[in-house]
Amino acid sequence: MNSTVLFRRGRVIDPRNGVDGVRDVLVRDGKVAEVSDAPLPVPPGAEVVEAEGRWVLPGFIDLHVHLREPGEEGKETVLTGCRAAVAGGFTAVVAMPNTKVVNDSGLVTELVLSRARAAGLCHVYPAGAITKGLKGEELAETGELVSSGCVAITDDGRPVMNAALMRRALQYATLFGVPVMVHEEDLTLSAGGAMHEGVTSTRLGLRGIPASAEVAMVARDLVLLEETKGRLHIAHVSCEGSVRLIREAKRRGLLVTAEATPHHVILDDRAVGDYDTHAKMAPPLRADRDVEALRDALVDGTVDAIATDHAPHGVLDKQVEFEKGINGIVGLETALGLTLELVHSGLLGANRAVELLTHGPAKAFGLPGGHLAPGAPADITVVDPSEEWTVDAHRFYSRSRNTPFHGRKQKGRVVQTWVSGRKVFSDGQVKESR
């Protein structure tokens, strides 16, 4: 690894530090050494990255990724997930605990971290379970999980239906300084549903999931948050009503953050078409008014981060009747292109888009990185904002191919990814150290 790298004359967009303009960025020994308006001299032996016409950005951070290991390595592993991450410009990911050996103990946390070290590509931050076995019955050992390296606790796709248990989770997590990340779904309202309740579900004859299934749980947890003075992170927000509640909670000073996925801000429930299981997810794709509300929330700061909810599944998980299809899509390698659709259409400024992928998630979970000030980790993503390409699921680095975006044309692509000053992706190829 070359210890000194000079990124020359790229458009540096660093929202945390108020930088947006042509700069040189000097990296030395895995850290950002200098960001300069004027051209810098090339240090002896330095690698030079000619970045004119490209964006030089803090490395992307994804707060919501399923790496499937341990237990479902046929869908994804820590290694293949990290390959997909760096190919998508992500230098750090938060790994969900709903593996087949649930991450509800320090032992599983340490296994995930050891696999990440062996992969040697991007930073992997495990999230631990709120409850033992994700059963929603008894709290997992939060202190053990945090001391082993977990940066949040979550039962991921399973809501904590017991309000008293959720209240205790917020109290305990506060003691250990981590957020509680929640999937908001009232199972008594969503039971048996396969997609959003609306015109499309009626046309297809599918039982719908009402928006109230999410909104009611958001309301409950915000009440608990206010009482406990904890930290709450609401995963994959999908509804207009949820946005309204989160916006008001932030206005009142509650410590709540929220994420939205690219698919929820790009697609609505009509993408299900004629029973396309690649458009089946939880929460489901919602109505167009919900999509508009999410887009507004990205702009005004109600939503803090874009997160992919990267959920790899095998072919047979999707080639079934719609009601039986497993929820979820892969997202690491399409996130930038989909986010830039909002930029190119004028709905989102470039600076805000970068913030949602970098400083926003870093701040939400208190993670290193997300900016390029001197002394920051040299986690850097170089983007060609004008490159046009077509999504080809068969060329994903992910082990799975489940996406509704196959064949979609994109403008803007990751050309290089650097982690701790080491080039891990370039020219369409992952650069593994082993």
GROMACS .gro file of C-alpha atoms in nm:
model
  434
    1MET     CA    1   0.000   0.000   0.000
    2ASN     CA    2   0.131   0.343  -0.092
    3SER     CA    3   0.122   0.549   0.229
    4THR     CA    4   0.085   0.881   0.044
    5VAL     CA    5  -0.186   0.959  -0.212
    6LEU     CA    6  -0.274   1.289  -0.376
    7PHE     CA    7  -0.621   1.339  -0.522
    8ARG     CA    8  -0.576   1.624  -0.764
    9ARG     CA    9  -0.832   1.888  -0.872
   10GLY     CA   10  -1.152   1.695  -0.808
   11ARG     CA   11  -1.476   1.853  -0.686
   12VAL     CA   12  -1.457   1.785  -0.314
   13ILE     CA   13  -1.799   1.773  -0.150
   14ASP     CA   14  -1.770   1.750   0.227
   15PRO     CA   15  -2.098   1.869   0.382
   16ARG     CA   16  -1.984   1.842   0.743
   17ASN     CA   17  -1.703   2.087   0.684
   18GLY     CA   18  -1.884   2.312   0.438
   19VAL     CA   19  -1.659   2.226   0.145
   20ASP     CA   20  -1.788   2.213  -0.211
   21GLY     CA   21  -1.538   2.306  -0.477
   22VAL     CA   22  -1.225   2.206  -0.664
   23ARG     CA   23  -0.958   2.097  -0.420
   24ASP     CA   24  -0.651   1.880  -0.379
   25VAL     CA   25  -0.671   1.617  -0.106
   26LEU     CA   26  -0.352   1.475   0.040
   27VAL     CA   27  -0.367   1.142   0.222
   28ARG     CA   28  -0.082   1.014   0.434
   29ASP     CA   29  -0.066   0.693   0.640
   30GLY     CA   30  -0.437   0.622   0.616
   31LYS     CA   31  -0.550   0.969   0.725
   32VAL     CA   32  -0.649   1.289   0.547
   33ALA     CA   33  -0.346   1.515   0.580
   34GLU     CA   34  -0.454   1.828   0.392
   35VAL     CA   35  -0.736   1.968   0.178
   36SER     CA   36  -0.617   2.261  -0.032
   37ASP     CA   37  -0.779   2.516  -0.262
   38ALA     CA   38  -0.448   2.555  -0.443
   39PRO     CA   39  -0.268   2.271  -0.622
   40LEU     CA   40  -0.036   2.085  -0.388
   41PRO     CA   41   0.314   1.966  -0.483
   42VAL     CA   42   0.338   1.593  -0.538
   43PRO     CA   43   0.524   1.436  -0.245
   44PRO     CA   44   0.806   1.199  -0.336
   45GLY     CA   45   0.672   0.851  -0.409
   46ALA     CA   46   0.308   0.955  -0.381
   47GLU     CA   47   0.036   0.796  -0.592
   48VAL     CA   48  -0.152   1.063  -0.786
   49VAL     CA   49  -0.523   1.033  -0.865
   50GLU     CA   50  -0.620   1.274  -1.140
   51ALA     CA   51  -0.975   1.364  -1.034
   52GLU     CA   52  -1.061   1.654  -1.263
   53GLY     CA   53  -1.428   1.632  -1.362
   54ARG     CA   54  -1.497   1.386  -1.081
   55TRP     CA   55  -1.633   1.415  -0.730
   56VAL     CA   56  -1.404   1.333  -0.439
   57LEU     CA   57  -1.630   1.245  -0.148
   58PRO     CA   58  -1.615   1.105   0.204
   59GLY     CA   59  -1.670   0.730   0.187
   60PHE     CA   60  -2.035   0.630   0.200
   61ILE     CA   61  -2.174   0.477   0.519
   62ASP     CA   62  -2.470   0.235   0.514
   63LEU     CA   63  -2.655   0.192   0.842
   64HIS     CA   64  -2.862  -0.106   0.730
   65VAL     CA   65  -2.701  -0.407   0.561
   66HIS     CA   66  -2.767  -0.781   0.582
   67LEU     CA   67  -2.445  -0.979   0.540
   68ARG     CA   68  -2.619  -1.314   0.616
   69GLU     CA   69  -2.315  -1.466   0.786
   70PRO     CA   70  -2.329  -1.676   0.996
   71GLY     CA   71  -2.595  -1.916   0.870
   72GLU     CA   72  -2.702  -1.811   0.520
   73GLU     CA   73  -2.373  -1.796   0.334
   74GLY     CA   74  -2.545  -1.911   0.014
   75LYS     CA   75  -2.710  -1.568  -0.004
   76GLU     CA   76  -2.419  -1.352   0.111
   77THR     CA   77  -2.108  -1.362   0.325
   78VAL     CA   78  -1.921  -1.089   0.503
   79LEU     CA   79  -1.664  -1.107   0.222
   80THR     CA   80  -1.909  -1.089  -0.070
   81GLY     CA   81  -2.112  -0.821   0.107
   82CYS     CA   82  -1.799  -0.614   0.158
   83ARG     CA   83  -1.712  -0.656  -0.209
   84ALA     CA   84  -2.056  -0.526  -0.303
   85ALA     CA   85  -2.017  -0.240  -0.056
   86VAL     CA   86  -1.690  -0.105  -0.192
   87ALA     CA   87  -1.814  -0.149  -0.550
   88GLY     CA   88  -2.102   0.077  -0.450
   89GLY     CA   89  -1.874   0.335  -0.287
   90PHE     CA   90  -1.946   0.230   0.073
   91THR     CA   91  -1.649   0.232   0.305
   92ALA     CA   92  -1.849   0.130   0.613
   93VAL     CA   93  -2.160  -0.078   0.673
   94VAL     CA   94  -2.366  -0.167   0.980
   95ALA     CA   95  -2.442  -0.541   0.981
   96MET     CA   96  -2.787  -0.648   1.097
   97PRO     CA   97  -2.818  -0.918   1.365
   98ASN     CA   98  -3.087  -1.138   1.203
   99THR     CA   99  -2.838  -1.402   1.098
  100LYS     CA  100  -2.929  -1.768   1.141
  101VAL     CA  101  -2.723  -1.767   1.455
  102VAL     CA  102  -2.871  -1.441   1.583
  103ASN     CA  103  -2.621  -1.179   1.692
  104ASP     CA  104  -2.749  -1.157   2.048
  105SER     CA  105  -2.413  -1.233   2.213
  106GLY     CA  106  -2.056  -1.114   2.214
  107LEU     CA  107  -1.946  -1.440   2.056
  108VAL     CA  108  -2.141  -1.379   1.735
  109THR     CA  109  -2.034  -1.014   1.729
  110GLU     CA  110  -1.671  -1.122   1.746
  111LEU     CA  111  -1.725  -1.373   1.466
  112VAL     CA  112  -1.864  -1.104   1.236
  113LEU     CA  113  -1.576  -0.872   1.319
  114SER     CA  114  -1.319  -1.144   1.256
  115ARG     CA  115  -1.473  -1.217   0.915
  116ALA     CA  116  -1.460  -0.846   0.836
  117ARG     CA  117  -1.093  -0.825   0.929
  118ALA     CA  118  -1.022  -1.125   0.708
  119ALA     CA  119  -1.208  -0.964   0.418
  120GLY     CA  120  -0.995  -0.651   0.458
  121LEU     CA  121  -1.218  -0.430   0.245
  122CYS     CA  122  -1.458  -0.197   0.428
  123HIS     CA  123  -1.533  -0.122   0.791
  124VAL     CA  124  -1.804  -0.347   0.933
  125TYR     CA  125  -1.991  -0.235   1.243
  126PRO     CA  126  -2.218  -0.503   1.390
  127ALA     CA  127  -2.558  -0.423   1.535
  128GLY     CA  128  -2.673  -0.649   1.817
  129ALA     CA  129  -3.021  -0.780   1.884
  130ILE     CA  130  -3.262  -0.602   2.117
  131THR     CA  131  -3.410  -0.932   2.235
  132LYS     CA  132  -3.271  -1.281   2.267
  133GLY     CA  133  -3.322  -1.474   1.946
  134LEU     CA  134  -3.518  -1.177   1.807
  135LYS     CA  135  -3.819  -1.329   1.981
  136GLY     CA  136  -3.938  -1.009   2.144
  137GLU     CA  137  -3.962  -1.175   2.486
  138GLU     CA  138  -3.645  -1.103   2.682
  139LEU     CA  139  -3.377  -0.837   2.641
  140ALA     CA  140  -3.040  -0.951   2.510
  141GLU     CA  141  -2.728  -0.855   2.704
  142THR     CA  142  -2.687  -0.502   2.572
  143GLY     CA  143  -2.371  -0.432   2.770
  144GLU     CA  144  -2.199  -0.743   2.639
  145LEU     CA  145  -2.296  -0.661   2.282
  146VAL     CA  146  -2.169  -0.304   2.303
  147SER     CA  147  -1.843  -0.404   2.473
  148SER     CA  148  -1.788  -0.660   2.196
  149GLY     CA  149  -1.824  -0.395   1.926
  150CYS     CA  150  -2.192  -0.340   1.849
  151VAL     CA  151  -2.283   0.019   1.757
  152ALA     CA  152  -2.662  -0.016   1.791
  153ILE     CA  153  -2.925  -0.265   1.898
  154THR     CA  154  -3.213  -0.374   1.678
  155ASP     CA  155  -3.444  -0.666   1.615
  156ASP     CA  156  -3.424  -0.557   1.251
  157GLY     CA  157  -3.726  -0.679   1.054
  158ARG     CA  158  -3.914  -0.782   1.367
  159PRO     CA  159  -4.095  -0.511   1.563
  160VAL     CA  160  -4.083  -0.512   1.940
  161MET     CA  161  -4.456  -0.545   2.001
  162ASN     CA  162  -4.426  -0.540   2.380
  163ALA     CA  163  -4.426  -0.170   2.476
  164ALA     CA  164  -4.283  -0.233   2.824
  165LEU     CA  165  -3.993  -0.428   2.672
  166MET     CA  166  -3.930  -0.151   2.421
  167ARG     CA  167  -3.927   0.104   2.701
  168ARG     CA  168  -3.664  -0.096   2.891
  169ALA     CA  169  -3.457  -0.136   2.574
  170LEU     CA  170  -3.445   0.242   2.533
  171GLN     CA  171  -3.341   0.283   2.896
  172TYR     CA  172  -3.064   0.022   2.880
  173ALA     CA  173  -2.930   0.139   2.546
  174THR     CA  174  -2.902   0.491   2.685
  175LEU     CA  175  -2.676   0.361   2.963
  176PHE     CA  176  -2.439   0.221   2.701
  177GLY     CA  177  -2.457   0.515   2.462
  178VAL     CA  178  -2.605   0.342   2.156
  179PRO     CA  179  -2.926   0.401   1.960
  180VAL     CA  180  -3.216   0.161   1.943
  181MET     CA  181  -3.293   0.094   1.577
  182VAL     CA  182  -3.653  -0.009   1.509
  183HIS     CA  183  -3.858  -0.167   1.236
  184GLU     CA  184  -4.197  -0.006   1.287
  185GLU     CA  185  -4.482  -0.245   1.215
  186ASP     CA  186  -4.792  -0.326   1.417
  187LEU     CA  187  -4.834  -0.694   1.340
  188THR     CA  188  -5.202  -0.686   1.432
  189LEU     CA  189  -5.257  -0.443   1.144
  190SER     CA  190  -5.018  -0.595   0.890
  191ALA     CA  191  -5.097  -0.965   0.950
  192GLY     CA  192  -5.148  -1.150   0.624
  193GLY     CA  193  -5.062  -0.850   0.409
  194ALA     CA  194  -4.833  -0.881   0.109
  195MET     CA  195  -4.803  -0.522  -0.020
  196HIS     CA  196  -4.927  -0.170   0.046
  197GLU     CA  197  -5.302  -0.141   0.091
  198GLY     CA  198  -5.430   0.066  -0.200
  199VAL     CA  199  -5.550   0.064  -0.557
  200THR     CA  200  -5.276  -0.171  -0.679
  201SER     CA  201  -5.336  -0.431  -0.407
  202THR     CA  202  -5.707  -0.420  -0.487
  203ARG     CA  203  -5.640  -0.467  -0.859
  204LEU     CA  204  -5.412  -0.763  -0.792
  205GLY     CA  205  -5.640  -0.918  -0.533
  206LEU     CA  206  -5.367  -0.910  -0.268
  207ARG     CA  207  -5.426  -0.840   0.097
  208GLY     CA  208  -5.281  -0.502   0.182
  209ILE     CA  209  -5.071  -0.360   0.464
  210PRO     CA  210  -5.214  -0.024   0.571
  211ALA     CA  211  -4.988   0.274   0.635
  212SER     CA  212  -5.124   0.278   0.991
  213ALA     CA  213  -4.928  -0.041   1.064
  214GLU     CA  214  -4.610   0.169   1.051
  215VAL     CA  215  -4.742   0.505   1.168
  216ALA     CA  216  -4.903   0.367   1.484
  217MET     CA  217  -4.575   0.210   1.597
  218VAL     CA  218  -4.377   0.525   1.519
  219ALA     CA  219  -4.619   0.718   1.738
  220ARG     CA  220  -4.585   0.466   2.022
  221ASP     CA  221  -4.208   0.463   2.016
  222LEU     CA  222  -4.182   0.841   2.006
  223VAL     CA  223  -4.394   0.855   2.321
  224LEU     CA  224  -4.157   0.604   2.485
  225LEU     CA  225  -3.856   0.796   2.360
  226GLU     CA  226  -3.976   1.120   2.514
  227GLU     CA  227  -4.032   0.949   2.847
  228THR     CA  228  -3.700   0.764   2.859
  229LYS     CA  229  -3.480   1.039   2.706
  230GLY     CA  230  -3.317   0.769   2.494
  231ARG     CA  231  -3.192   0.756   2.134
  232LEU     CA  232  -3.418   0.611   1.866
  233HIS     CA  233  -3.334   0.536   1.504
  234ILE     CA  234  -3.627   0.456   1.278
  235ALA     CA  235  -3.533   0.223   0.995
  236HIS     CA  236  -3.662   0.242   0.637
  237VAL     CA  237  -3.936   0.502   0.688
  238SER     CA  238  -4.201   0.457   0.421
  239CYS     CA  239  -4.513   0.660   0.509
  240GLU     CA  240  -4.624   1.021   0.495
  241GLY     CA  241  -4.769   0.990   0.846
  242SER     CA  242  -4.438   0.865   0.984
  243VAL     CA  243  -4.254   1.159   0.829
  244ARG     CA  244  -4.496   1.400   0.990
  245LEU     CA  245  -4.448   1.247   1.336
  246ILE     CA  246  -4.067   1.235   1.309
  247ARG     CA  247  -4.052   1.595   1.189
  248GLU     CA  248  -4.256   1.711   1.487
  249ALA     CA  249  -4.051   1.500   1.730
  250LYS     CA  250  -3.730   1.657   1.603
  251ARG     CA  251  -3.882   2.001   1.635
  252ARG     CA  252  -3.949   1.923   2.001
  253GLY     CA  253  -3.590   1.815   2.057
  254LEU     CA  254  -3.628   1.437   2.084
  255LEU     CA  255  -3.319   1.233   1.999
  256VAL     CA  256  -3.465   1.057   1.697
  257THR     CA  257  -3.298   0.986   1.365
  258ALA     CA  258  -3.440   0.821   1.056
  259GLU     CA  259  -3.331   0.655   0.736
  260ALA     CA  260  -3.496   0.605   0.398
  261THR     CA  261  -3.401   0.353   0.133
  262PRO     CA  262  -3.340   0.440  -0.232
  263HIS     CA  263  -3.619   0.206  -0.338
  264HIS     CA  264  -3.876   0.375  -0.116
  265VAL     CA  265  -3.792   0.720  -0.258
  266ILE     CA  266  -3.775   0.605  -0.621
  267LEU     CA  267  -4.058   0.351  -0.656
  268ASP     CA  268  -4.420   0.337  -0.545
  269ASP     CA  269  -4.652   0.038  -0.512
  270ARG     CA  270  -4.725   0.034  -0.885
  271ALA     CA  271  -4.377  -0.120  -0.932
  272VAL     CA  272  -4.527  -0.450  -0.819
  273GLY     CA  273  -4.680  -0.457  -1.168
  274ASP     CA  274  -4.814  -0.804  -1.226
  275TYR     CA  275  -4.692  -0.978  -0.912
  276ASP     CA  276  -4.320  -0.896  -0.943
  277THR     CA  277  -4.166  -1.039  -0.626
  278HIS     CA  278  -3.852  -0.831  -0.679
  279ALA     CA  279  -4.068  -0.537  -0.571
  280LYS     CA  280  -4.180  -0.716  -0.252
  281MET     CA  281  -4.024  -0.579   0.062
  282ALA     CA  282  -4.093  -0.479   0.421
  283PRO     CA  283  -4.208  -0.214   0.466
  284PRO     CA  284  -4.381  -0.239   0.130
  285LEU     CA  285  -4.350   0.013  -0.148
  286ARG     CA  286  -4.610   0.276  -0.069
  287ALA     CA  287  -4.837   0.520  -0.255
  288ASP     CA  288  -4.706   0.810  -0.460
  289ARG     CA  289  -4.801   1.060  -0.187
  290ASP     CA  290  -4.575   0.868   0.054
  291VAL     CA  291  -4.289   0.883  -0.197
  292GLU     CA  292  -4.333   1.259  -0.227
  293ALA     CA  293  -4.334   1.297   0.152
  294LEU     CA  294  -4.010   1.096   0.179
  295ARG     CA  295  -3.846   1.309  -0.086
  296ASP     CA  296  -3.943   1.624   0.105
  297ALA     CA  297  -3.803   1.465   0.421
  298LEU     CA  298  -3.469   1.403   0.249
  299VAL     CA  299  -3.451   1.769   0.156
  300ASP     CA  300  -3.556   1.925   0.487
  301GLY     CA  301  -3.353   1.699   0.719
  302THR     CA  302  -3.636   1.497   0.868
  303VAL     CA  303  -3.458   1.192   0.725
  304ASP     CA  304  -3.092   1.179   0.830
  305ALA     CA  305  -2.952   0.904   0.609
  306ILE     CA  306  -3.002   0.702   0.297
  307ALA     CA  307  -2.959   0.335   0.387
  308THR     CA  308  -2.997   0.043   0.148
  309ASP     CA  309  -3.149  -0.231   0.366
  310HIS     CA  310  -2.937  -0.458   0.144
  311ALA     CA  311  -3.122  -0.790   0.175
  312PRO     CA  312  -2.977  -1.071  -0.038
  313HIS     CA  313  -3.201  -1.366  -0.126
  314GLY     CA  314  -3.169  -1.667  -0.353
  315VAL     CA  315  -3.354  -1.718  -0.680
  316LEU     CA  316  -3.598  -1.968  -0.532
  317ASP     CA  317  -3.693  -1.721  -0.258
  318LYS     CA  318  -3.843  -1.496  -0.525
  319GLN     CA  319  -3.966  -1.739  -0.792
  320VAL     CA  320  -4.284  -1.821  -0.602
  321GLU     CA  321  -4.636  -1.682  -0.566
  322PHE     CA  322  -4.624  -1.317  -0.459
  323GLU     CA  323  -4.766  -1.382  -0.112
  324LYS     CA  324  -4.498  -1.645  -0.047
  325GLY     CA  325  -4.205  -1.442  -0.176
  326ILE     CA  326  -3.947  -1.334   0.080
  327ASN     CA  327  -3.921  -0.961   0.139
  328GLY     CA  328  -3.617  -0.763   0.037
  329ILE     CA  329  -3.380  -0.649  -0.237
  330VAL     CA  330  -3.006  -0.600  -0.272
  331GLY     CA  331  -2.902  -0.237  -0.275
  332LEU     CA  332  -2.535  -0.166  -0.216
  333GLU     CA  333  -2.439  -0.148  -0.583
  334THR     CA  334  -2.734   0.061  -0.700
  335ALA     CA  335  -2.764   0.313  -0.415
  336LEU     CA  336  -2.555   0.591  -0.566
  337GLY     CA  337  -2.715   0.578  -0.909
  338LEU     CA  338  -3.065   0.585  -0.763
  339THR     CA  339  -2.978   0.872  -0.529
  340LEU     CA  340  -2.833   1.067  -0.819
  341GLU     CA  341  -3.162   1.030  -1.006
  342LEU     CA  342  -3.301   1.272  -0.749
  343VAL     CA  343  -3.005   1.506  -0.805
  344HIS     CA  344  -3.026   1.502  -1.185
  345SER     CA  345  -3.402   1.568  -1.169
  346GLY     CA  346  -3.346   1.871  -0.945
  347LEU     CA  347  -3.527   1.725  -0.644
  348LEU     CA  348  -3.211   1.704  -0.432
  349GLY     CA  349  -2.894   1.910  -0.432
  350ALA     CA  350  -2.563   1.731  -0.477
  351ASN     CA  351  -2.438   1.853  -0.139
  352ARG     CA  352  -2.744   1.720   0.042
  353ALA     CA  353  -2.728   1.387  -0.144
  354VAL     CA  354  -2.368   1.340  -0.032
  355GLU     CA  355  -2.458   1.436   0.324
  356LEU     CA  356  -2.728   1.167   0.333
  357LEU     CA  357  -2.471   0.905   0.234
  358THR     CA  358  -2.184   1.026   0.454
  359HIS     CA  359  -2.206   1.268   0.746
  360GLY     CA  360  -2.575   1.199   0.810
  361PRO     CA  361  -2.532   0.828   0.888
  362ALA     CA  362  -2.201   0.885   1.068
  363LYS     CA  363  -2.365   1.137   1.301
  364ALA     CA  364  -2.675   0.923   1.357
  365PHE     CA  365  -2.474   0.632   1.497
  366GLY     CA  366  -2.165   0.819   1.617
  367LEU     CA  367  -1.937   0.645   1.367
  368PRO     CA  368  -1.590   0.753   1.252
  369GLY     CA  369  -1.562   0.903   0.906
  370GLY     CA  370  -1.822   1.076   0.694
  371HIS     CA  371  -1.599   1.378   0.631
  372LEU     CA  372  -1.257   1.478   0.498
  373ALA     CA  373  -1.111   1.715   0.755
  374PRO     CA  374  -0.740   1.671   0.829
  375GLY     CA  375  -0.700   1.380   1.067
  376ALA     CA  376  -1.013   1.202   0.945
  377PRO     CA  377  -0.989   0.843   0.820
  378ALA     CA  378  -0.891   0.840   0.453
  379ASP     CA  379  -1.216   0.672   0.352
  380ILE     CA  380  -1.282   0.827   0.012
  381THR     CA  381  -1.520   0.761  -0.275
  382VAL     CA  382  -1.446   0.900  -0.621
  383VAL     CA  383  -1.750   0.941  -0.846
  384ASP     CA  384  -1.790   1.021  -1.214
  385PRO     CA  385  -2.122   1.209  -1.204
  386SER     CA  386  -2.171   1.197  -1.580
  387GLU     CA  387  -2.096   0.832  -1.658
  388GLU     CA  388  -2.399   0.656  -1.799
  389TRP     CA  389  -2.448   0.285  -1.734
  390THR     CA  390  -2.715   0.020  -1.707
  391VAL     CA  391  -2.780  -0.190  -1.399
  392ASP     CA  392  -2.689  -0.553  -1.469
  393ALA     CA  393  -2.774  -0.777  -1.176
  394HIS     CA  394  -2.567  -1.058  -1.326
  395ARG     CA  395  -2.253  -0.850  -1.273
  396PHE     CA  396  -2.313  -0.767  -0.908
  397TYR     CA  397  -2.039  -0.845  -0.659
  398SER     CA  398  -2.313  -0.947  -0.420
  399ARG     CA  399  -2.385  -1.319  -0.414
  400SER     CA  400  -2.754  -1.246  -0.479
  401ARG     CA  401  -2.938  -1.086  -0.770
  402ASN     CA  402  -3.276  -0.984  -0.628
  403THR     CA  403  -3.340  -0.633  -0.755
  404PRO     CA  404  -3.625  -0.457  -0.936
  405PHE     CA  405  -3.369  -0.227  -1.101
  406HIS     CA  406  -3.211  -0.472  -1.347
  407GLY     CA  407  -3.188  -0.295  -1.683
  408ARG     CA  408  -3.247   0.052  -1.538
  409LYS     CA  409  -3.032   0.326  -1.690
  410GLN     CA  410  -2.823   0.532  -1.447
  411LYS     CA  411  -2.610   0.843  -1.466
  412GLY     CA  412  -2.324   0.870  -1.218
  413ARG     CA  413  -2.099   0.588  -1.105
  414VAL     CA  414  -1.838   0.504  -0.845
  415VAL     CA  415  -1.495   0.482  -1.009
  416GLN     CA  416  -1.275   0.439  -0.702
  417THR     CA  417  -1.319   0.351  -0.335
  418TRP     CA  418  -1.045   0.400  -0.077
  419VAL     CA  419  -1.054   0.267   0.280
  420SER     CA  420  -0.798   0.392   0.532
  421GLY     CA  421  -0.588   0.519   0.243
  422ARG     CA  422  -0.591   0.189   0.054
  423LYS     CA  423  -0.751   0.153  -0.288
  424VAL     CA  424  -1.009  -0.125  -0.260
  425PHE     CA  425  -1.209  -0.062  -0.578
  426SER     CA  426  -1.099   0.083  -0.911
  427ASP     CA  427  -1.179   0.040  -1.280
  428GLY     CA  428  -1.474  -0.181  -1.200
  429GLN     CA  429  -1.266  -0.425  -0.997
  430VAL     CA  430  -1.246  -0.496  -0.626
  431LYS     CA  431  -0.883  -0.483  -0.510
  432GLU     CA  432  -0.841  -0.741  -0.236
  433SER     CA  433  -0.528  -0.739  -0.027
  434ARG     CA  434  -0.494  -1.117  -0.014
   0.00000   0.00000   0.00000
